[in-house]
Amino acid sequence: MSVAEGSQATGWVGRAMRRKEDPKLITGRGNYVDDIVLPGTLYAAFVRSPEAHARISSIDAAAAKERDDVVLVATAEDIEGLTGPLPMAWVPPGVEVHTPEHWPLAKGSVKHVGDPVAVVFGTDRYSVVDAADEVAVEYDPLPVIVDPEEALKDETIIHESLGTNVSHRWSLGGGDLDKGFAEADHIVERRVVNHRTAGGAIEPRGVLADYRGDELTIWSSTQVPHFVRLFLGLLLNMSQDRIRAIAPDVGGGFGSKLQMYGEEVVLAWAARKLGRPVKWIETRSENMQACHHGRDQIADVRMGMKSDGTITAFHVKILADFGAYHMLLTPTIPSLGAFVMQGCYRMPAVLTEITGVFTNKFATDAIRGAGRPEATHMIETVLEQAAHELDIDPVEIRRRNFIPADAFPYETPIGVVYDSGNYQGTLDKLLEHFDLQAFRAEQERMRGEGVYRGVGFSTYTEICGIAPSRVTGPTGFGLQAGGWESAVVSVHTTGAVTVYTGTSPHGQGEDTTFAQIVADKLGTTPDNVDVLHGDTSTGPEGLNTYGSRSTAVGGEAIARASDKVQTKAKAIVAHQLEADPADIEVRDGKFSVKGSPDKAMTLAEVAGQAYIPLNLPEGMEPGLSETSFYDPENFVFPFGAHAAVVDVDIETGKVDLVRYLGVDDCGPAINPKIIDGQLHGGIVHAVGQVLYERIHYDEEGQLVTGTFVDYALPSAAEIPMFELDRTETPSPTNSLGVKGVGEAGTIGASAAVTNAVIDALRPIGVTWLNMPLSPSRVWAAIQEARG
Ligand code: MCN
């Protein structure tokens, strides 16, 4: 069942259209960085550290330099003229954040396997790899720390200049925690481990840089071309208008391309130095080593409960493993979870305390959900533990704690205002598709046949639509300039429409959904609307794509710019047809006079009048193009209810996901098919984390899971058909009522699957499990429970 199939929209918004962008992408006609070929291009290969922590004793590049096809070998000392190290963009007032210097090429020492030490440029893309192998680097190994709890002891310091391995401490809370725990009849305590994962985008990173006529053009497989332009300008001491950053087609990012990477800086620097285009395409192994990771948190969680199951207090202490460096947003990530640490529930008191530490692994940063999957996993697994300990049904315990639908907008004890919600509504709808009582009977019966089946639930809310500048600025989250987004909607003389958005979609489908929004506003069809993005020279200013912001912020900017175009078009039509502008409506693909559908003009006819300005209203400027900068007043808070059903083979520990149901609410759907697709991908992302995926470093800091053979992404074969449904609760934050959905599936799903495995194994005494639920871990838990 899928709501996409049954959609009955009257306009374009709400229709389950197929994605306009897909034909080119699925027939090999996409335009990715490596498809772009410039004459005279040089290729780059990086020399990376095989050591996790070491001093660099010497670098001998003589053999590489002697090769005919090598043009340049550079080490950190050669990258002259940078104004500073790589950026970290979180500066919270009153919080001491220790940020080590992080240079594009390591200076003096390496801090993780894969740390780039040198770079080779040459004429042949394959021989530069051989040349990089010929660069002889001697390392003097230092003690390695991979365990964040060891790092906390400060016995070995990773960054001597900091004098500590602690990045920072930060907390966010509200309500009287002591009182909450004093009033509790029962306290549940668990250590919740959320292991390290990779973004796993199909297309690894890639950069092509070209410098000519004092202008730098950089194509990068990035989610954030405007950030790349800004930071390259700052680091290379160039004016932003001399830099053009382009994100062509991007084969997925999942947060891992929300970054200013050292490789981008090195390539831009080299293009300027050499006066030739330079290209670097990341290998999968490099991607696993040096494209930022996510999660990696250990949380000590305490939940205080009354014996009737109501929550009195929630206290979370997070130890976050940031790896070797701060990347752009590394230290902010756990904090994003703190903003929604009470989930869908009334909690009189909640406190999140975060300690971040450095270890000899690569950096963590935003991966799909960024902090919110971790928070949801803590809340939803510990709540089901509480339900069991208090002998309350897991569905019932949620009902007793939900913030009621009539309580919105709802201000939490920490001062966050949830915009709208109906948590009971999504759970009720889920249970229309899933008969829990019947399931329990079936579970019992199957157990008699030796099949261990379990169900787990997760009801989540999250915070996205990043972000109101009035919040991001004062709390130190301001990236470039806040959290606004911009749009230009231009109708050409022919009536064709071009939309320029400052967001940078890289798989989410906004070429289609943004066109749907505009088509309704301007009385045209989505086919007639081209959505341009990801190019700083054709687009307006922009803050790009992450934090499921594109629609709630960028889409709203487009809606507002379209409204301005519509207002002008109505004035033109009213003037032409001798009517009152207030009487003009957009109907059946035309601008017509209310009550007189024959008196109407098409968009092309209006545009003709606007650009051949012989009969415009007095004082009106020609043209039909408008801009909007939209800065949201609040975040948006999507929510949903998920259920997973698993079978566990108790002889091998293997878990099979046999059913997955979700009822999600991201406000009125623009395109139900795309929403379903986003949920499919998002849920699989979380299922992968629970059952298959793990970035694992051994005690020496060697990356054990450095390829897709060891880092097991799930395929369609491991995933059942999804059973999805929706409710639509509009957000009052924007005129479209929309909320984000790009991360929702990932945020909701991991707890449902984990709870299901625990539910399956309870009869044999397994009561708690931490991810990853690999066969070996599940098998070991079964053996332990059986004594
Ligand atoms: N949508 C809709 N109706 C709504 C809400 C959203 O039709 N009421 C549609 C949107 O218009 C858009 C899609 O759903 O086509 C997702 O929109 P949105 O939630 O605004 O998210 P963003 O476009 O900002 O995407 C970011 C989000 C994040 S943070 C990650 S990580 C992620 C994700 O989206 N990475 C992705 N989804 C991904 N999907 C692909 N294919 N590739 C990635 O790298």
PDB file of C-alpha atoms and ligand atoms in Angstrom, residues 13-15 19 21 199 201 223 250-258 366-370 372 462 464-466 503-514 516-517 544-555 638 665-678 681-682 685 726 728 736-744 746, ligand 1:
ATOM      1  CA  VAL A  13       0.895  20.224  -5.901  1.00  0.00           C
ATOM      2  CA  GLY A  14      -0.170  16.941  -4.342  1.00  0.00           C
ATOM      3  CA  ARG A  15       0.251  14.865  -7.487  1.00  0.00           C
ATOM      4  CA  ARG A  19      10.577  12.854 -11.271  1.00  0.00           C
ATOM      5  CA  GLU A  21      15.169  14.642 -13.551  1.00  0.00           C
ATOM      6  CA  GLY A 199      27.483   8.343   4.069  1.00  0.00           C
ATOM      7  CA  ALA A 201      26.971   7.939  -1.597  1.00  0.00           C
ATOM      8  CA  GLN A 223      25.900  19.652  -1.422  1.00  0.00           C
ATOM      9  CA  VAL A 250      25.729  14.775  -7.675  1.00  0.00           C
ATOM     10  CA  GLY A 251      25.384  11.058  -7.036  1.00  0.00           C
ATOM     11  CA  GLY A 252      24.138  11.393  -3.487  1.00  0.00           C
ATOM     12  CA  GLY A 253      25.604  13.067  -0.462  1.00  0.00           C
ATOM     13  CA  PHE A 254      23.618  11.997   2.603  1.00  0.00           C
ATOM     14  CA  GLY A 255      25.366  14.752   4.542  1.00  0.00           C
ATOM     15  CA  SER A 256      28.883  13.596   3.674  1.00  0.00           C
ATOM     16  CA  LYS A 257      29.173  16.313   1.020  1.00  0.00           C
ATOM     17  CA  LEU A 258      28.056  19.110   3.361  1.00  0.00           C
ATOM     18  CA  ALA A 366      26.560  15.433   9.508  1.00  0.00           C
ATOM     19  CA  ILE A 367      25.278  12.137   8.114  1.00  0.00           C
ATOM     20  CA  ARG A 368      21.553  11.912   7.284  1.00  0.00           C
ATOM     21  CA  GLY A 369      19.691  12.986  10.402  1.00  0.00           C
ATOM     22  CA  ALA A 370      22.799  14.373  12.127  1.00  0.00           C
ATOM     23  CA  ARG A 372      18.436  13.445  15.605  1.00  0.00           C
ATOM     24  CA  GLU A 462      12.515  15.828  14.558  1.00  0.00           C
ATOM     25  CA  CYS A 464      14.465  20.516  10.432  1.00  0.00           C
ATOM     26  CA  GLY A 465      13.932  23.294   7.924  1.00  0.00           C
ATOM     27  CA  ILE A 466      17.274  24.713   8.961  1.00  0.00           C
ATOM     28  CA  THR A 503      19.287  25.152  -2.467  1.00  0.00           C
ATOM     29  CA  SER A 504      21.414  22.461  -4.067  1.00  0.00           C
ATOM     30  CA  PRO A 505      19.398  19.277  -4.545  1.00  0.00           C
ATOM     31  CA  HIS A 506      21.511  16.182  -5.183  1.00  0.00           C
ATOM     32  CA  GLY A 507      18.949  13.407  -5.443  1.00  0.00           C
ATOM     33  CA  GLN A 508      15.902  14.680  -3.547  1.00  0.00           C
ATOM     34  CA  GLY A 509      13.759  15.511  -6.574  1.00  0.00           C
ATOM     35  CA  GLU A 510      13.268  19.266  -6.303  1.00  0.00           C
ATOM     36  CA  ASP A 511      13.564  19.745 -10.077  1.00  0.00           C
ATOM     37  CA  THR A 512      10.093  18.244  -9.990  1.00  0.00           C
ATOM     38  CA  THR A 513       8.547  19.417  -6.715  1.00  0.00           C
ATOM     39  CA  PHE A 514       9.672  23.026  -7.086  1.00  0.00           C
ATOM     40  CA  GLN A 516       4.956  21.717  -9.230  1.00  0.00           C
ATOM     41  CA  ILE A 517       4.784  24.619  -6.759  1.00  0.00           C
ATOM     42  CA  ASN A 544      22.221  25.010  -0.160  1.00  0.00           C
ATOM     43  CA  THR A 545      20.925  21.605   0.948  1.00  0.00           C
ATOM     44  CA  TYR A 546      21.126  19.790   4.287  1.00  0.00           C
ATOM     45  CA  GLY A 547      18.958  19.542   7.400  1.00  0.00           C
ATOM     46  CA  SER A 548      15.882  18.774   5.234  1.00  0.00           C
ATOM     47  CA  ARG A 549      15.600  22.481   4.553  1.00  0.00           C
ATOM     48  CA  SER A 550      15.158  22.695   0.819  1.00  0.00           C
ATOM     49  CA  THR A 551      11.377  22.607   0.673  1.00  0.00           C
ATOM     50  CA  ALA A 552      10.411  24.230   3.964  1.00  0.00           C
ATOM     51  CA  VAL A 553      12.871  27.097   3.397  1.00  0.00           C
ATOM     52  CA  GLY A 554      13.902  27.064  -0.295  1.00  0.00           C
ATOM     53  CA  GLY A 555      10.482  25.932  -1.546  1.00  0.00           C
ATOM     54  CA  PRO A 638       7.914  16.426  11.049  1.00  0.00           C
ATOM     55  CA  ASP A 665       3.651  13.523   8.435  1.00  0.00           C
ATOM     56  CA  CYS A 666       5.639  16.198   6.611  1.00  0.00           C
ATOM     57  CA  GLY A 667       2.685  18.529   6.133  1.00  0.00           C
ATOM     58  CA  PRO A 668       0.741  18.725   2.863  1.00  0.00           C
ATOM     59  CA  ALA A 669       2.486  16.566   0.266  1.00  0.00           C
ATOM     60  CA  ILE A 670       3.841  18.324  -2.785  1.00  0.00           C
ATOM     61  CA  ASN A 671       4.659  15.002  -4.415  1.00  0.00           C
ATOM     62  CA  PRO A 672       3.617  11.819  -2.577  1.00  0.00           C
ATOM     63  CA  LYS A 673       5.748   9.612  -4.831  1.00  0.00           C
ATOM     64  CA  ILE A 674       8.884  11.575  -3.974  1.00  0.00           C
ATOM     65  CA  ILE A 675       7.981  11.546  -0.289  1.00  0.00           C
ATOM     66  CA  ASP A 676       7.677   7.757  -0.446  1.00  0.00           C
ATOM     67  CA  GLY A 677      11.039   7.566  -2.215  1.00  0.00           C
ATOM     68  CA  GLN A 678      12.699   9.721   0.428  1.00  0.00           C
ATOM     69  CA  GLY A 681      15.925   5.619   1.183  1.00  0.00           C
ATOM     70  CA  GLY A 682      15.861   7.063   4.678  1.00  0.00           C
ATOM     71  CA  HIS A 685      19.785   4.034   5.679  1.00  0.00           C
ATOM     72  CA  ARG A 726       0.637   9.578   5.636  1.00  0.00           C
ATOM     73  CA  GLU A 728      -0.952  15.801   6.726  1.00  0.00           C
ATOM     74  CA  LEU A 736       2.934  25.820   1.998  1.00  0.00           C
ATOM     75  CA  GLY A 737       2.531  24.170   5.408  1.00  0.00           C
ATOM     76  CA  VAL A 738       5.389  21.836   4.518  1.00  0.00           C
ATOM     77  CA  LYS A 739       7.969  20.145   6.705  1.00  0.00           C
ATOM     78  CA  GLY A 740      11.107  18.224   5.696  1.00  0.00           C
ATOM     79  CA  VAL A 741      11.141  14.533   4.876  1.00  0.00           C
ATOM     80  CA  GLY A 742      14.652  13.863   3.562  1.00  0.00           C
ATOM     81  CA  GLU A 743      15.913  12.565   6.904  1.00  0.00           C
ATOM     82  CA  ALA A 744      12.689  11.476   8.607  1.00  0.00           C
ATOM     83  CA  THR A 746      16.494   7.553   9.016  1.00  0.00           C
TER      84      THR A 746
HETATM   85  N1  MCN B   1       8.634  16.976  -0.284  1.00  0.00           N
HETATM   86  C1  MCN B   1       7.319  16.948  -0.729  1.00  0.00           C
HETATM   87  N2  MCN B   1       6.321  17.354   0.115  1.00  0.00           N
HETATM   88  C2  MCN B   1       6.587  17.737   1.387  1.00  0.00           C
HETATM   89  C3  MCN B   1       7.914  17.751   1.870  1.00  0.00           C
HETATM   90  C4  MCN B   1       8.940  17.377   0.984  1.00  0.00           C
HETATM   91  O1  MCN B   1       7.077  16.559  -1.865  1.00  0.00           O
HETATM   92  N3  MCN B   1       5.588  18.086   2.187  1.00  0.00           N
HETATM   93  C5  MCN B   1       9.729  16.605  -1.195  1.00  0.00           C
HETATM   94  C6  MCN B   1      10.645  17.780  -1.502  1.00  0.00           C
HETATM   95  O2  MCN B   1      10.140  18.755  -2.325  1.00  0.00           O
HETATM   96  C7  MCN B   1      11.883  17.062  -2.006  1.00  0.00           C
HETATM   97  C8  MCN B   1      11.947  15.861  -1.061  1.00  0.00           C
HETATM   98  O3  MCN B   1      10.603  15.665  -0.601  1.00  0.00           O
HETATM   99  O4  MCN B   1      11.714  16.692  -3.340  1.00  0.00           O
HETATM  100  C9  MCN B   1      12.884  16.068   0.144  1.00  0.00           C
HETATM  101  O5  MCN B   1      12.736  17.360   0.582  1.00  0.00           O
HETATM  102  P1  MCN B   1      13.243  17.995   1.953  1.00  0.00           P
HETATM  103  O6  MCN B   1      12.718  17.222   3.092  1.00  0.00           O
HETATM  104  O7  MCN B   1      12.986  19.440   1.856  1.00  0.00           O
HETATM  105  O8  MCN B   1      14.822  17.676   2.017  1.00  0.00           O
HETATM  106  P2  MCN B   1      16.054  18.354   1.234  1.00  0.00           P
HETATM  107  O9  MCN B   1      15.768  18.423  -0.207  1.00  0.00           O
HETATM  108  O10 MCN B   1      16.545  19.537   1.939  1.00  0.00           O
HETATM  109  O11 MCN B   1      17.098  17.176   1.334  1.00  0.00           O
HETATM  110  C10 MCN B   1      17.982  17.011   2.351  1.00  0.00           C
HETATM  111  C11 MCN B   1      17.822  15.643   3.000  1.00  0.00           C
HETATM  112  C12 MCN B   1      19.036  15.331   3.722  1.00  0.00           C
HETATM  113  S1  MCN B   1      19.480  16.395   4.954  1.00  0.00           S
HETATM  114  C13 MCN B   1      19.813  14.258   3.389  1.00  0.00           C
HETATM  115  S2  MCN B   1      21.206  13.875   4.288  1.00  0.00           S
HETATM  116  C14 MCN B   1      19.461  13.451   2.268  1.00  0.00           C
HETATM  117  C15 MCN B   1      18.056  13.516   1.911  1.00  0.00           C
HETATM  118  O12 MCN B   1      17.505  14.676   2.004  1.00  0.00           O
HETATM  119  N4  MCN B   1      20.358  13.115   1.342  1.00  0.00           N
HETATM  120  C16 MCN B   1      19.930  12.536   0.179  1.00  0.00           C
HETATM  121  N5  MCN B   1      17.640  12.715   0.919  1.00  0.00           N
HETATM  122  C17 MCN B   1      18.532  12.295  -0.028  1.00  0.00           C
HETATM  123  N6  MCN B   1      18.094  11.683  -1.152  1.00  0.00           N
HETATM  124  C18 MCN B   1      19.004  11.351  -2.115  1.00  0.00           C
HETATM  125  N7  MCN B   1      18.546  10.756  -3.229  1.00  0.00           N
HETATM  126  N8  MCN B   1      20.322  11.626  -1.995  1.00  0.00           N
HETATM  127  C19 MCN B   1      20.819  12.194  -0.878  1.00  0.00           C
HETATM  128  O13 MCN B   1      22.106  12.493  -0.794  1.00  0.00           O
END
